[in-house]
Amino acid sequence: MRFQWPTFSVRVPIHGLVVLGLALWFAACGFEPENRCSPDQIFNDEINVCVCPPGTMTVDRACISCPSNEKVVGGQCVCADGLQRGPNGVCAQGIPGLAESCVPGGSATCSNPVYPSCNPSSAGGGYCTSSGCSNDANCPAGFTCATWASPSYCMRPPTGVGKACASPGDCAGLEASYCESQIAKSCLVSGCDLALKNCQTGFVCCDVSAYGIADNLCVPMGLCP
Amino acid sequence: MSFRSKSRAGITAAAICVVVAGGFPGVLVAQSPDASLPDTAVPTAARPSEDQQAESAIAAVFSDDPLGQMAALEASTDDAEAPLELFGFADVGYSKPFWSEESLYAGSGLDARPYFHVGNLNVYVAKTLATRWRFLSEFRFTFAPNGAPSASTVNGMVDTSVPDPADVSRPFRYGSIEIERAQIEYELHSLFSVAAGLWLTPYGIWNIDHGSPTVIAIRRPYIVGEQLFPERQAGIQLRGSWHTGSYRLQYHLTASNGRGPIDTVRDTDTNVALGGRLELQWRGASIVHGGASFYRGRYTDRVVPKFDIGMNKALSPILSQFDEQSFGFDVQWDWKRLAVRSEFVYNLKVYDDARRRLVAPGQYTPDQQRFGMYALAGYRFDFLGVMPYILYQDYVPDDGPNVYIVRRFQSYHAGLNFRPVPRVVIKIEYYRAAFPGALQIVRDAETFQGLDLQLAVAF
């Protein structure tokens, strides 16, 4: 039998379906690609999430600006480079002797007896800090208690974490020496241990070998693919 | 041809299934073009062979034909004490991915090594309870959660091995049962029937047409598997059909709990999800179906209510909440031995700004829209009932932070579907996918391609 298209009489309901479809289409027009997040948030197209604008952090779903002299790292306000949080909670020029340069086992010792331990830096040299902590509360603000080490010590925020980068050279000489140029597009600490979980607070040690990256990376919590 | 008039013992069981299941639109819908619906217009001289009759009967078990409904109605009138019916389908398969064990895909949980697997083992339990009253349930038996990802085991997989108390504590692996549907139906008239319970959402072609012996390709299309519409809902469904001459108009209206973490047993908000479907069928020189479907509901994830003595009231904080809306269109065209299927589906999620889902510190899920389509064409030859087919899929996931690597998914499939005997279907399919717009790491990865074989049976 030769195929015949439906006659005009059936096209009326087909048109009805088309009209219905258009109505449904318009009903779905509530989507605004430029306005996919809360009013105070911005859309991060790289990782497909709503985040607070640069320089702000999330507090109870609201975006709060960090105080002056502070920046956001890993979803937290931390002191800007070269500054340290004092007892009053304000970031200012560093606490004398804290994180000052030293040479582990060498002649350059730490000047402040409160921070007598010269801890080696993965970028070379060392920095002065305290040891024997049991949790972050025992450390200066922004420091992480490295309980995985023996003895434990207060680890400073790795230098360069969060610094924007496009190539390995952008992270050279920093403790965050690995440039993750695909997603985070920033300098990250590499070589962490999955079992020790030896990343700074707010970060997690992530196995990214499936993505062609041999060494584990410390990535902001929740971003480990 | 009336299924109630069949006398051959070999097809009696199938015919009973038709009578019982025919009243449940979408028990298993025939997707294959030669899985034709009961046709009273077939002249005696042109009646099919016994095999064809059996095949047609099996296919009609999987159909939502109104004649089947009428037959079921008659059956229920004549035989209120109809026996409990058991039937179902199963499939096993072999997959050969063509990516390496070191590839991005292997590291994302997609096995690189070839493997055999048991896919579906679905059993239907149905009964005509009384005049106009029917019950249908469908259970899928699975090995899950064995092998599911686990962060708490060394090898990263769940091991369901437990001591068997009946066999001197030798280990055995337990599995699980997924309740696909459980519905009670009252049919007042062909224009109006009510189904209550857990039912498959009436949209498109593939969601209801999920019996592996009757679907043409091996796997569900992405737009179906990703549930742009909820796969099933707990609630009430009204439906009916009207037909005259060569035309049939069918409608579905649904009201349910909508989607939620425990939507099969609870509604975590006060919003009733509503949906519907209109389908027009024309049966002439060819068979054409056109359908449009709609769904609107609210998803709410909240903490179990706990009474706070200090505040003297129960508290149940909402963790995340969004309104969603889906619509879809589908078309089926069967002309002689040619079968064409296509669906387009769209889903929109708009979050309550104060209740966006937290995915990481400082990171929240954005409003999302997902959409996609597939188109399938196949031609059934006489020789062994072989049907070569091709399938194209295009899907934009935009489904939150877990898929930021893939922005769009396109896949091309070519396969053979043949049916050596009516109850057995063998399929072989090659697929190849592309990810336009993906991050460089995906664009640099190996080609995503593989070969699947499936053996599916209806019983």
mmCIF file of C-alpha atoms in Angstrom, chain A residues 1-7 9-10 13-14 17 20-22 24-25 27-31 33 35-39 41 43 45-52 58 60-62 74-75 182-183 209-212 220-225, chain B residues 103-104 107-108 247 278 280 282 285-286 290-294 296 318-319 325 327 329 333 335-336 344 346 348 350 353-369 398-401 403-405 407 439-441:
data_model
loop_
_atom_site.group_PDB
_atom_site.id
_atom_site.type_symbol
_atom_site.label_atom_id
_atom_site.label_comp_id
_atom_site.label_asym_id
_atom_site.label_seq_id
_atom_site.Cartn_x
_atom_site.Cartn_y
_atom_site.Cartn_z
ATOM 1 C CA MET A 1 0.000 0.000 0.000
ATOM 2 C CA ARG A 2 1.330 3.388 -0.934
ATOM 3 C CA PHE A 3 2.009 5.603 2.008
ATOM 4 C CA GLN A 4 -0.227 8.637 2.390
ATOM 5 C CA TRP A 5 0.172 11.470 4.768
ATOM 6 C CA PRO A 6 -2.750 12.201 7.048
ATOM 7 C CA THR A 7 -5.384 14.389 5.481
ATOM 8 C CA SER A 9 -8.731 16.758 8.989
ATOM 9 C CA VAL A 10 -6.049 15.362 11.246
ATOM 10 C CA PRO A 13 -5.343 18.327 16.322
ATOM 11 C CA ILE A 14 -1.691 18.193 15.300
ATOM 12 C CA LEU A 17 -0.448 19.859 19.874
ATOM 13 C CA LEU A 20 0.159 23.252 23.299
ATOM 14 C CA GLY A 21 3.856 22.717 22.858
ATOM 15 C CA LEU A 22 4.485 26.384 22.292
ATOM 16 C CA LEU A 24 4.601 24.772 27.374
ATOM 17 C CA TRP A 25 7.725 26.291 25.904
ATOM 18 C CA ALA A 27 5.740 28.428 30.357
ATOM 19 C CA ALA A 28 9.348 27.381 30.828
ATOM 20 C CA CYS A 29 10.714 30.812 30.087
ATOM 21 C CA GLY A 30 11.378 31.522 33.756
ATOM 22 C CA PHE A 31 14.999 30.642 33.219
ATOM 23 C CA PRO A 33 20.840 32.536 32.098
ATOM 24 C CA ASN A 35 20.478 35.470 36.725
ATOM 25 C CA ARG A 36 20.961 31.891 37.866
ATOM 26 C CA CYS A 37 22.078 32.707 41.388
ATOM 27 C CA SER A 38 20.921 34.650 44.408
ATOM 28 C CA PRO A 39 21.077 38.428 43.983
ATOM 29 C CA GLN A 41 26.012 35.855 44.246
ATOM 30 C CA PHE A 43 27.715 32.396 38.634
ATOM 31 C CA ASP A 45 30.846 29.231 34.728
ATOM 32 C CA GLU A 46 33.988 27.155 35.166
ATOM 33 C CA ILE A 47 32.657 24.966 37.929
ATOM 34 C CA ASN A 48 28.954 25.590 37.386
ATOM 35 C CA VAL A 49 28.125 26.892 40.858
ATOM 36 C CA CYS A 50 26.949 30.066 42.540
ATOM 37 C CA VAL A 51 29.657 31.727 44.585
ATOM 38 C CA CYS A 52 30.185 34.985 46.344
ATOM 39 C CA THR A 58 29.740 33.152 52.540
ATOM 40 C CA ASP A 60 24.910 31.678 56.379
ATOM 41 C CA ARG A 61 24.231 31.810 52.613
ATOM 42 C CA ALA A 62 24.907 35.539 52.446
ATOM 43 C CA GLY A 74 39.159 28.419 50.761
ATOM 44 C CA GLY A 75 35.928 30.146 51.734
ATOM 45 C CA GLN A 182 41.834 23.724 33.861
ATOM 46 C CA ILE A 183 39.289 24.314 36.584
ATOM 47 C CA SER A 209 45.431 10.810 38.768
ATOM 48 C CA ALA A 210 42.380 10.140 36.598
ATOM 49 C CA TYR A 211 42.872 13.575 35.111
ATOM 50 C CA GLY A 212 46.469 12.956 34.197
ATOM 51 C CA PRO A 220 39.218 23.524 48.495
ATOM 52 C CA MET A 221 36.877 21.204 50.325
ATOM 53 C CA GLY A 222 34.073 19.985 48.100
ATOM 54 C CA LEU A 223 35.926 20.528 44.863
ATOM 55 C CA CYS A 224 37.626 17.165 44.678
ATOM 56 C CA PRO A 225 36.144 15.639 41.511
ATOM 57 C CA SER B 103 41.719 6.930 30.523
ATOM 58 C CA LEU B 104 39.721 9.768 31.975
ATOM 59 C CA GLY B 107 38.917 7.118 36.323
ATOM 60 C CA SER B 108 35.382 8.449 36.342
ATOM 61 C CA TYR B 247 -7.728 8.334 15.321
ATOM 62 C CA LEU B 278 -1.883 14.373 25.463
ATOM 63 C CA LEU B 280 -2.795 11.612 19.348
ATOM 64 C CA TRP B 282 -3.419 7.918 13.704
ATOM 65 C CA ALA B 285 -1.330 3.352 5.904
ATOM 66 C CA SER B 286 1.134 4.014 8.647
ATOM 67 C CA GLY B 290 2.403 12.465 18.551
ATOM 68 C CA GLY B 291 2.525 13.392 22.194
ATOM 69 C CA ALA B 292 3.143 16.345 24.475
ATOM 70 C CA SER B 293 3.839 16.013 28.192
ATOM 71 C CA PHE B 294 4.161 18.407 31.088
ATOM 72 C CA ARG B 296 5.513 20.925 37.421
ATOM 73 C CA ILE B 318 14.981 22.961 54.778
ATOM 74 C CA LEU B 319 18.330 22.070 53.252
ATOM 75 C CA GLN B 325 9.088 22.325 35.314
ATOM 76 C CA PHE B 327 7.906 19.407 29.159
ATOM 77 C CA PHE B 329 7.356 16.123 22.854
ATOM 78 C CA TRP B 333 6.085 6.773 13.019
ATOM 79 C CA TRP B 335 5.368 2.693 8.127
ATOM 80 C CA LYS B 336 5.463 -0.850 6.901
ATOM 81 C CA PHE B 344 12.637 16.130 23.009
ATOM 82 C CA TYR B 346 13.284 20.006 28.717
ATOM 83 C CA LEU B 348 14.025 23.727 34.408
ATOM 84 C CA VAL B 350 14.594 27.384 39.828
ATOM 85 C CA ASP B 353 17.471 31.811 46.794
ATOM 86 C CA ALA B 354 17.598 31.124 50.505
ATOM 87 C CA ARG B 355 17.539 27.383 49.974
ATOM 88 C CA ARG B 356 20.057 26.652 47.300
ATOM 89 C CA ARG B 357 21.832 23.354 47.749
ATOM 90 C CA LEU B 358 25.224 23.698 49.342
ATOM 91 C CA VAL B 359 27.733 21.770 47.252
ATOM 92 C CA ALA B 360 30.937 22.967 48.914
ATOM 93 C CA PRO B 361 31.875 25.685 51.353
ATOM 94 C CA GLY B 362 30.754 28.921 49.756
ATOM 95 C CA GLN B 363 29.371 27.198 46.672
ATOM 96 C CA TYR B 364 25.704 26.734 45.847
ATOM 97 C CA THR B 365 23.780 25.107 43.051
ATOM 98 C CA PRO B 366 22.559 27.550 40.408
ATOM 99 C CA ASP B 367 19.249 27.500 38.604
ATOM 100 C CA GLN B 368 19.540 24.862 35.943
ATOM 101 C CA GLN B 369 18.053 23.967 32.636
ATOM 102 C CA ASP B 398 23.887 21.563 32.982
ATOM 103 C CA ASP B 399 23.264 19.583 36.091
ATOM 104 C CA GLY B 400 25.339 21.221 38.748
ATOM 105 C CA PRO B 401 28.927 21.029 39.797
ATOM 106 C CA VAL B 403 29.189 17.765 35.415
ATOM 107 C CA TYR B 404 31.122 20.921 34.876
ATOM 108 C CA ILE B 405 33.588 18.989 32.785
ATOM 109 C CA ARG B 407 28.795 20.775 28.739
ATOM 110 C CA LEU B 439 37.216 21.288 29.183
ATOM 111 C CA GLN B 440 40.467 20.627 27.418
ATOM 112 C CA ILE B 441 41.131 17.582 29.547
#
